Short mmCIF file of N, CA and C in Angstrom, two decimals:
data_model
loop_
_atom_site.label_atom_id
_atom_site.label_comp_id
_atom_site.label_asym_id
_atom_site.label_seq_id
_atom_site.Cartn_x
_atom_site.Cartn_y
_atom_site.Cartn_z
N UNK A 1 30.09 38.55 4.93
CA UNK A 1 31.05 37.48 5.16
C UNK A 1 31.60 37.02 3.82
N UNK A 2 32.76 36.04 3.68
CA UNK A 2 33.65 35.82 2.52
C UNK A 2 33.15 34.70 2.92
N UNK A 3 33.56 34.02 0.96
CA UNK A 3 32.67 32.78 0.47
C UNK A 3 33.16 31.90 1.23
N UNK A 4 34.36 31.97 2.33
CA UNK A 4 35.06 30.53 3.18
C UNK A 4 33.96 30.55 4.03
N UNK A 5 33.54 31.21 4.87
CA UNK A 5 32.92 31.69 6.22
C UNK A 5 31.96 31.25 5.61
N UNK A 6 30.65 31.83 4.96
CA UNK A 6 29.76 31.19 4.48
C UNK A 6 29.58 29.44 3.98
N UNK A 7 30.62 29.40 3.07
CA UNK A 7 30.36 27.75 3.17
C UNK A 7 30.89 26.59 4.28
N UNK A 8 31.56 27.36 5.49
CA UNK A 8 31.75 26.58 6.71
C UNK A 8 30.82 26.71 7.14
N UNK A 9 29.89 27.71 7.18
CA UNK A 9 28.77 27.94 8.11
C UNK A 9 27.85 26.99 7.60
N UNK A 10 27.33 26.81 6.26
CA UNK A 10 26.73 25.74 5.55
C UNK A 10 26.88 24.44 5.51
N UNK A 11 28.01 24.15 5.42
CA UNK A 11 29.06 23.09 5.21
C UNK A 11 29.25 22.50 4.14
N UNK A 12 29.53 23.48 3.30
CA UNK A 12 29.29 23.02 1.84
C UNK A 12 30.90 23.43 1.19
N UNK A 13 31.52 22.89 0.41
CA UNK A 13 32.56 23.91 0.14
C UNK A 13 32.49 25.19 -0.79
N UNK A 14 33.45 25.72 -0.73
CA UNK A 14 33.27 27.15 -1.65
C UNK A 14 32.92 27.05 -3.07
N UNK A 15 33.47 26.09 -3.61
CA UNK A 15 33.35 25.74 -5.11
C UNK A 15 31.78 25.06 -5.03
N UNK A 16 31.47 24.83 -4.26
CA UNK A 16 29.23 24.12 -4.47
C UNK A 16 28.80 25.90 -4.54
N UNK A 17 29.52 26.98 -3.87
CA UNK A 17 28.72 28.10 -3.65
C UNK A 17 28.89 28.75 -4.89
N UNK A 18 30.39 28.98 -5.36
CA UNK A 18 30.22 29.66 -6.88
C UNK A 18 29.22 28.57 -8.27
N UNK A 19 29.24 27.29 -8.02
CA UNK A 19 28.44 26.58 -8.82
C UNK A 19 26.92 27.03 -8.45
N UNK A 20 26.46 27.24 -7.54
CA UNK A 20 25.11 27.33 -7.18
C UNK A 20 24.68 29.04 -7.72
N UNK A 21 25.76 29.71 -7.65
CA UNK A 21 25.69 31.15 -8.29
C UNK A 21 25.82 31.12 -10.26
N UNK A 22 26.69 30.52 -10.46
CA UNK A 22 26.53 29.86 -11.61
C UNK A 22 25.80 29.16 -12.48
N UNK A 23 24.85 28.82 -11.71
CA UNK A 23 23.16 28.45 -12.24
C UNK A 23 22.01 28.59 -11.54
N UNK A 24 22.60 30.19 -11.17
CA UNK A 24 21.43 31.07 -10.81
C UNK A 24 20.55 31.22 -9.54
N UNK A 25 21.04 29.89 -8.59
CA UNK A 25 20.28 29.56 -7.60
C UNK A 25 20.35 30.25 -6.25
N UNK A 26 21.65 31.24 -6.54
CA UNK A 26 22.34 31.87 -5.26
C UNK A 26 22.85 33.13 -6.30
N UNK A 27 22.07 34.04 -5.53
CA UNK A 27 22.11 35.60 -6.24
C UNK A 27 23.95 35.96 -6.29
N UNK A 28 24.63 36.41 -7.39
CA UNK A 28 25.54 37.13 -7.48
C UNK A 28 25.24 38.03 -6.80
N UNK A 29 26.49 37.72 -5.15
CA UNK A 29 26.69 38.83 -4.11
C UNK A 29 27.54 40.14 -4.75
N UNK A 30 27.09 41.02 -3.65
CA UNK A 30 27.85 42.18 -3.99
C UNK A 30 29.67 42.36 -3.35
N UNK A 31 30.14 42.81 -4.07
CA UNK A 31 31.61 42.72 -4.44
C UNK A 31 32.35 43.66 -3.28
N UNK A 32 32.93 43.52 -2.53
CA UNK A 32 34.34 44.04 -1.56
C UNK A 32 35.08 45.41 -2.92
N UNK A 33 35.07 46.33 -2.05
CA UNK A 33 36.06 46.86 -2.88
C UNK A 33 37.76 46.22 -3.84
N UNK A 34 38.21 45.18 -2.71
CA UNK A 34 38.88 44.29 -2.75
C UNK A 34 38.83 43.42 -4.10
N UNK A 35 37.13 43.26 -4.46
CA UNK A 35 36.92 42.52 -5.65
C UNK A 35 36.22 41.08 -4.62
N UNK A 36 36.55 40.66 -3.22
CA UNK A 36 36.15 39.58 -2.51
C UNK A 36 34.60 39.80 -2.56
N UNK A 37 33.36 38.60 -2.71
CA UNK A 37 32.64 38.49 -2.38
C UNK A 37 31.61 38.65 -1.01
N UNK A 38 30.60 39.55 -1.20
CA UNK A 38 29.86 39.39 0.24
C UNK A 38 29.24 39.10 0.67
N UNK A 39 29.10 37.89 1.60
CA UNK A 39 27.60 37.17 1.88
C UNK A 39 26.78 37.78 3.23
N UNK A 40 25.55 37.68 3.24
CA UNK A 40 25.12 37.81 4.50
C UNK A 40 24.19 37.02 4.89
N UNK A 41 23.39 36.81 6.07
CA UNK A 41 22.96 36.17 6.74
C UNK A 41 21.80 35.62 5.97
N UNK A 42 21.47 36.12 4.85
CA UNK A 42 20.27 36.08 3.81
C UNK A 42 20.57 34.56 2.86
N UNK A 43 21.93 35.08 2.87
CA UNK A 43 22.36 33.98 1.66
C UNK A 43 22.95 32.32 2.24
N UNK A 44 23.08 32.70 3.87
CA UNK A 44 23.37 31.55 4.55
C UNK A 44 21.69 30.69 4.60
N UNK A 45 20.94 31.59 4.61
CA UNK A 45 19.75 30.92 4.63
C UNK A 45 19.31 30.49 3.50
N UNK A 46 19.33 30.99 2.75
CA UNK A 46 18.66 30.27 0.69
C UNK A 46 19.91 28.39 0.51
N UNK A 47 21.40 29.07 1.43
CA UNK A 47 22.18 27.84 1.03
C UNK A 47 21.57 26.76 1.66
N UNK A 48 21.22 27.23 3.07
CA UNK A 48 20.90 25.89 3.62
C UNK A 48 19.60 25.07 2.94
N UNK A 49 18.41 26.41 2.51
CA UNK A 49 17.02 25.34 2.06
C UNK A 49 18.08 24.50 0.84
N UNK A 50 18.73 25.16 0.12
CA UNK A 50 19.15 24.52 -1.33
C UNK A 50 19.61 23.30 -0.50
N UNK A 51 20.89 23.15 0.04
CA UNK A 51 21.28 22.07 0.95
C UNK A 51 20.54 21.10 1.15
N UNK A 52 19.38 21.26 1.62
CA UNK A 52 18.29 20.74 1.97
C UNK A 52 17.68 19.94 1.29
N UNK A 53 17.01 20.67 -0.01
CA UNK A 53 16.59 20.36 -1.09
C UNK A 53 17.53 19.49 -1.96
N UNK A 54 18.46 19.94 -1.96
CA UNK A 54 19.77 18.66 -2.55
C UNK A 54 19.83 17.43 -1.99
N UNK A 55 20.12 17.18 -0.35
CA UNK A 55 19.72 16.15 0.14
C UNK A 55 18.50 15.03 -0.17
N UNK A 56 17.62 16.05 -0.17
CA UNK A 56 16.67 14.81 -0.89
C UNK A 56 16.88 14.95 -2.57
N UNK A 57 17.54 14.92 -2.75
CA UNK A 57 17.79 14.50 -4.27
C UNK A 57 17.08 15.30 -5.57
N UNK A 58 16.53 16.54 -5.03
CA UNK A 58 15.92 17.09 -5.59
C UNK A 58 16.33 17.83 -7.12
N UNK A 59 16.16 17.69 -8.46
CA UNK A 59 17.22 18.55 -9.29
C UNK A 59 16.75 19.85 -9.31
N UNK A 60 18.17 20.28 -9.75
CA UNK A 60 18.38 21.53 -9.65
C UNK A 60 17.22 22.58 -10.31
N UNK A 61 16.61 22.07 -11.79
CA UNK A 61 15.58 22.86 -11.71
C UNK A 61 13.99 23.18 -11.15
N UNK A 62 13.89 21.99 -10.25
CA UNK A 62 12.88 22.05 -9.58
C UNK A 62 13.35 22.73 -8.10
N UNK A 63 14.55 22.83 -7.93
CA UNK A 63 14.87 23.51 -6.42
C UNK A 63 14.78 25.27 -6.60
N UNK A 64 15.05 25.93 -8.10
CA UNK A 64 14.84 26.67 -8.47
C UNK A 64 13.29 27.26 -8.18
N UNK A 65 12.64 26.02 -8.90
CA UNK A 65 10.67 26.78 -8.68
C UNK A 65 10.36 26.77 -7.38
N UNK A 66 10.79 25.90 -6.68
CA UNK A 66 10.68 26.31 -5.28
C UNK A 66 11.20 27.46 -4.85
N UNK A 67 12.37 27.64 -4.70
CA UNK A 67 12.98 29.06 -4.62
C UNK A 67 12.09 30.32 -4.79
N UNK A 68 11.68 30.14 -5.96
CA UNK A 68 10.93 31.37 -6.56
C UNK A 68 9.25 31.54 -6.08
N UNK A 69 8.99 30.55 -5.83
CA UNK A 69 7.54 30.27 -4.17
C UNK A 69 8.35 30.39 -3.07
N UNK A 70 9.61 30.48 -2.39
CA UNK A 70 9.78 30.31 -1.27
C UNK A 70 10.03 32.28 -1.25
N UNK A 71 10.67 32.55 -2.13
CA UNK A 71 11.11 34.03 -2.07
C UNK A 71 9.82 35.02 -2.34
N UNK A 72 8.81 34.66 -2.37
CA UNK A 72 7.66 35.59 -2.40
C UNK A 72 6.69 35.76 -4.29
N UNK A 73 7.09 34.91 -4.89
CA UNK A 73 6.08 34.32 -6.35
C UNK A 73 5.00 33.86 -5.33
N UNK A 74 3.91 34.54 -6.09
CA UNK A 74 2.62 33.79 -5.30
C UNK A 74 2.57 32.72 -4.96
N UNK A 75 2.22 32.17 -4.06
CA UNK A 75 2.31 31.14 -3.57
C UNK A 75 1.47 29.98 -4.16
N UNK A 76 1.77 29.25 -4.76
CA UNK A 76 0.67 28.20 -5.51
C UNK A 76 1.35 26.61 -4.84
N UNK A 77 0.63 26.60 -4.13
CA UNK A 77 1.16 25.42 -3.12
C UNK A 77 0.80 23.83 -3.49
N UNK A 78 -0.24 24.37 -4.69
CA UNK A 78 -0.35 22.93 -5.54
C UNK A 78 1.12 22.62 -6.35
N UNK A 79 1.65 23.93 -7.30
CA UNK A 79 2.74 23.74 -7.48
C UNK A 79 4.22 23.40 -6.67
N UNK A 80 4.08 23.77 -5.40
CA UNK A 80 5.32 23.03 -4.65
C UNK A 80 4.23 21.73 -3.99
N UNK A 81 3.47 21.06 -4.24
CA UNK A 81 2.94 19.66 -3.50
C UNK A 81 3.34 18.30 -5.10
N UNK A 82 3.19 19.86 -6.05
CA UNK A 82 3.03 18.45 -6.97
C UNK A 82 5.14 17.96 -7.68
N UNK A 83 5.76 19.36 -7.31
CA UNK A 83 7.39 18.88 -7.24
C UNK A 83 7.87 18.20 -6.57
N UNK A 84 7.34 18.21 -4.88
CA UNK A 84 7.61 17.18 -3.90
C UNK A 84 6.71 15.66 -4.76
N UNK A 85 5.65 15.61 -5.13
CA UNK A 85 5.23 14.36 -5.36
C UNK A 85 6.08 13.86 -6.74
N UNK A 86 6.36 14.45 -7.33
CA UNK A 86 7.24 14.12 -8.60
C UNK A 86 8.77 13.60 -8.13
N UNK A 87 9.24 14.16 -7.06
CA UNK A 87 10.34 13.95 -6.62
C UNK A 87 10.21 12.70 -5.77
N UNK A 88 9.34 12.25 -5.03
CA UNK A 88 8.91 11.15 -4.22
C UNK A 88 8.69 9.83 -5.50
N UNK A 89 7.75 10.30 -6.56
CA UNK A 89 7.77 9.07 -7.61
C UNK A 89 9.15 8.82 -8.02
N UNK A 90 10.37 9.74 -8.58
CA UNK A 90 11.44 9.36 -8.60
C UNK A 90 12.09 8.68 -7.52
N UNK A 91 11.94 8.61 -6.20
CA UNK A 91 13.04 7.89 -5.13
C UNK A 91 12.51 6.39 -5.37
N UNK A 92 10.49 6.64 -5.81
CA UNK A 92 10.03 4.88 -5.53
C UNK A 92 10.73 4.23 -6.87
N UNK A 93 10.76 5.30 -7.81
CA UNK A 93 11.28 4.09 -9.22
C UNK A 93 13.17 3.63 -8.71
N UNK A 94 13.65 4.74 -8.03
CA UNK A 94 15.02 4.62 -8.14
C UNK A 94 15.17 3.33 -6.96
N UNK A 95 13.90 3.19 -6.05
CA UNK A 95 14.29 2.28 -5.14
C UNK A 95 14.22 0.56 -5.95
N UNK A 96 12.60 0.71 -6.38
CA UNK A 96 12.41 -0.34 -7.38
C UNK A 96 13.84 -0.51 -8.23
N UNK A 97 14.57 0.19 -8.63
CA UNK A 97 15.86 -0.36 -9.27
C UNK A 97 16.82 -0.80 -8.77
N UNK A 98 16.62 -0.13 -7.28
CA UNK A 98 17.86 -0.64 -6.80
C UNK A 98 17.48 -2.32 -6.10
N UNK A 99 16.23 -2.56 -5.82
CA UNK A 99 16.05 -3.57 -5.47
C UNK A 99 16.13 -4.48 -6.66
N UNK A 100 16.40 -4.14 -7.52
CA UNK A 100 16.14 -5.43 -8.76
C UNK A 100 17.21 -5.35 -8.88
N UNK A 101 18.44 -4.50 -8.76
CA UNK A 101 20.10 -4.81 -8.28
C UNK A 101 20.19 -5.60 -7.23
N UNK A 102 20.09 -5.31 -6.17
CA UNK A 102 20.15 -6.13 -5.20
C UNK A 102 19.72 -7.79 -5.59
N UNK A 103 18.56 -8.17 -5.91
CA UNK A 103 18.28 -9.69 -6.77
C UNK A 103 19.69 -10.31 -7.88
N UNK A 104 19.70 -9.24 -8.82
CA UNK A 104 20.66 -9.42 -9.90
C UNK A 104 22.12 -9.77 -9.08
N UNK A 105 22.82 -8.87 -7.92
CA UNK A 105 23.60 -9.26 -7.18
C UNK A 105 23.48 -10.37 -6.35
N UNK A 106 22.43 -10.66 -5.75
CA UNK A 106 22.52 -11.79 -5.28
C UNK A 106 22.28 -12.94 -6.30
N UNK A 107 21.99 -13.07 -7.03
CA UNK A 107 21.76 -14.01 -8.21
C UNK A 107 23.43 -14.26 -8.18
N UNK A 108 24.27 -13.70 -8.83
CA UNK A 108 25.48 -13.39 -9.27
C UNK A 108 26.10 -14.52 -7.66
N UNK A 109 25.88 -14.08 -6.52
CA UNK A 109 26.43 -14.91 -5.59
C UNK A 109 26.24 -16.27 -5.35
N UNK A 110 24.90 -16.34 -5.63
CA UNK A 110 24.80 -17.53 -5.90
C UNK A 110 24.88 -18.77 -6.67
N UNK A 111 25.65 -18.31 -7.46
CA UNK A 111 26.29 -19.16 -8.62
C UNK A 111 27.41 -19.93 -7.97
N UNK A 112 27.99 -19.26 -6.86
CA UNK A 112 29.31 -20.21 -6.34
C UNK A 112 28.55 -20.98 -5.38
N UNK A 113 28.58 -21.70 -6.02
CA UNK A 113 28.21 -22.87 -4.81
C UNK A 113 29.05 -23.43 -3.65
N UNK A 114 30.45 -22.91 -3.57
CA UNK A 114 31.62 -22.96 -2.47
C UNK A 114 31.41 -21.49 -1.68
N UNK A 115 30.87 -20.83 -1.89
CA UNK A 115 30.87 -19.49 -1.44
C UNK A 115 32.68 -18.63 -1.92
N UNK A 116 32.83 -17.37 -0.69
CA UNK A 116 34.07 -17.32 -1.50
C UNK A 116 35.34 -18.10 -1.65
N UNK A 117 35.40 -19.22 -1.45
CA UNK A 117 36.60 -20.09 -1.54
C UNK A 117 36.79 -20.41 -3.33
N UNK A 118 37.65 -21.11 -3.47
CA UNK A 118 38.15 -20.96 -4.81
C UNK A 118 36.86 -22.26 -5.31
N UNK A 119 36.70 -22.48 -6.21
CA UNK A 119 35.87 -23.59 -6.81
C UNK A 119 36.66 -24.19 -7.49
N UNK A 120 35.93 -25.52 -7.48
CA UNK A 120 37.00 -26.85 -7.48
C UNK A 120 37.83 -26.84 -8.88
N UNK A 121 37.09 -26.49 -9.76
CA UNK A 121 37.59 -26.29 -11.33
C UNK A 121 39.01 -24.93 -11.86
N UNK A 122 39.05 -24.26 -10.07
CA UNK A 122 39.39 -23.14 -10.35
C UNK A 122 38.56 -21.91 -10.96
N UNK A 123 37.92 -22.30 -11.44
CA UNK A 123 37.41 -21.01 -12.38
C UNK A 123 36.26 -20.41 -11.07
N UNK A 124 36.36 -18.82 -11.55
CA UNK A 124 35.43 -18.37 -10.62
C UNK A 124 33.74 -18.28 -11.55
N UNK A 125 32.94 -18.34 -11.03
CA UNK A 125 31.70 -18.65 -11.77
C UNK A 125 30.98 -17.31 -11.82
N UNK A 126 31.41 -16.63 -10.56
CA UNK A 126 30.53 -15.02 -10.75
C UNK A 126 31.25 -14.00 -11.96
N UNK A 127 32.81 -14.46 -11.96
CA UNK A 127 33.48 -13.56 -13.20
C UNK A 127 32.99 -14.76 -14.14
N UNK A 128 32.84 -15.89 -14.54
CA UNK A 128 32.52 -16.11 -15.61
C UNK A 128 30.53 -15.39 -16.36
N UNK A 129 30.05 -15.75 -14.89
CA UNK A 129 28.66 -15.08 -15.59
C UNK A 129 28.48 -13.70 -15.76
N UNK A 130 29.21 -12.63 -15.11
CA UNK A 130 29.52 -11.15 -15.14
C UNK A 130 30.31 -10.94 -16.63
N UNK A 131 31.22 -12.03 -17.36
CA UNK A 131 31.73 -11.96 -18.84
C UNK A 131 30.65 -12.31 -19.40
N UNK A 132 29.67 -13.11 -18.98
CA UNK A 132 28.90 -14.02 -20.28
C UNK A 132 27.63 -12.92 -20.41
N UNK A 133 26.87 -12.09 -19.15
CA UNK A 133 25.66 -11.59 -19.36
C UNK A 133 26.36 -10.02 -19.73
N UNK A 134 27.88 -9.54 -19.70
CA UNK A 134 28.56 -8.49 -20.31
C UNK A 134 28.03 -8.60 -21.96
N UNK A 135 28.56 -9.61 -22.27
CA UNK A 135 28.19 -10.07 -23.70
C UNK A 135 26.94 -10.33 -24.09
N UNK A 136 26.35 -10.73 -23.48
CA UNK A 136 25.02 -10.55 -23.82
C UNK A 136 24.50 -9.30 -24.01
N UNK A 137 24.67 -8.34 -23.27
CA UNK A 137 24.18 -6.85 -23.14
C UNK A 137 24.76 -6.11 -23.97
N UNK A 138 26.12 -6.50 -24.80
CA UNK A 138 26.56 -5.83 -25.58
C UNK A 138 26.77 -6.26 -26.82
N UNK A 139 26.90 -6.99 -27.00
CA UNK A 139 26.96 -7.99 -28.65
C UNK A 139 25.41 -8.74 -28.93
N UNK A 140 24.55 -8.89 -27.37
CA UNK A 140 23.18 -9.19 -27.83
C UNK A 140 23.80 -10.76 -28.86
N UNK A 141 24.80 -11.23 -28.20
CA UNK A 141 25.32 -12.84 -28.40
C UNK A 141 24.40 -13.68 -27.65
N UNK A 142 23.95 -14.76 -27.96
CA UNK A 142 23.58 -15.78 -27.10
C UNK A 142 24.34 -17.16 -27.20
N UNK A 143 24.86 -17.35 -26.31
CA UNK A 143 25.69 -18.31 -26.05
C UNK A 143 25.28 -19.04 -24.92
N UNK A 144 26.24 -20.43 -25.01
CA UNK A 144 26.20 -21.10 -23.72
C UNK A 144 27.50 -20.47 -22.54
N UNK A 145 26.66 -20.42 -21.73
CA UNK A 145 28.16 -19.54 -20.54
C UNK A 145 29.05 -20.40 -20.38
N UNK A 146 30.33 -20.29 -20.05
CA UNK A 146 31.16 -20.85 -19.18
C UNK A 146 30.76 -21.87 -17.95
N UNK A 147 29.96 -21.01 -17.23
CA UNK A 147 29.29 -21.71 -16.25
C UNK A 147 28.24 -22.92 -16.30
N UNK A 148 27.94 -22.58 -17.58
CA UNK A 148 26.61 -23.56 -17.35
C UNK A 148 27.70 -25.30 -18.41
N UNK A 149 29.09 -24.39 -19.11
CA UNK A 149 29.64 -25.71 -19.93
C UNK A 149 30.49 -26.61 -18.57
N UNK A 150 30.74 -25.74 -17.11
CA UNK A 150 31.76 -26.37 -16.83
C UNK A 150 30.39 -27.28 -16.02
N UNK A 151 29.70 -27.33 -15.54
CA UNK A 151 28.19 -28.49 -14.93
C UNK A 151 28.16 -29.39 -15.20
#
């Protein structure tokens, strides 16, 4: 089959399939007299585990060592338990961050004490503290905010 057919069948587009051949993860098919690419039913299957493995967020060079246990490397199943557990400690730190976004965002909302209506001074207080802790993070300035002079 040609690389369209294959990545409809996947649902991936054609350009994820020459990238995935491009770093090795999907064998350079054999060539059409034409010069067109040929996939077969082999390579619909490696796309989908990769697919798979992408979904959970897995990088690319650990979807590789799997690959190479899934395609017949002895099987050392401590080594694919301990990539899945490495990959699982990354989702808990990435969640832990996103929850301390979530705080930091709600922090940020709660500064308007009108909610979104305009505040009485005019000035908006979430763009003033989003300028003042900007500056902080980047000039490492400490100042009094906007917010806390207009109180």
């Amino acid at each position: 089959m040609r690389i369209h057919t294959l990545a409809k069948r996947v649902g991936i587009d054609p350009d994820t399939v020459r990238f995935y051949e491009a770093r090795g993860l999907l064998p350079q098919p054999r060539r059409l007299p034409n010069g067109y690419r040929d996939y077969d039913d082999a390579d619909v299957q490696r796309l989908h585990f990769i697919r798979h493995c992408r979904a959970l967020e897995m990088p690319l060079e650990e979807i590789q060592a799997l690959l190479r246990v899934w395609e017949g490397t002895p099987s050392r199943h401590r080594d694919v338990h301990a990539l899945i557990r490495a990959q699982q400690q990354r989702v808990r730190e990435r969640l832990r961050a996103l929850r301390a976004l979530e705080r930091q965002l709600q922090a940020l909302l709660a500064r308007c004490q009108h909610g979104p209506q305009q505040e009485p001074t005019g000035r908006c207080r979430v763009l003033d503290a989003l300028a003042h802790d900007l500056c902080e993070a980047s000039c490492g300035a400490r100042h009094a905010s906007p917010v806390s002079q207009s109180r």
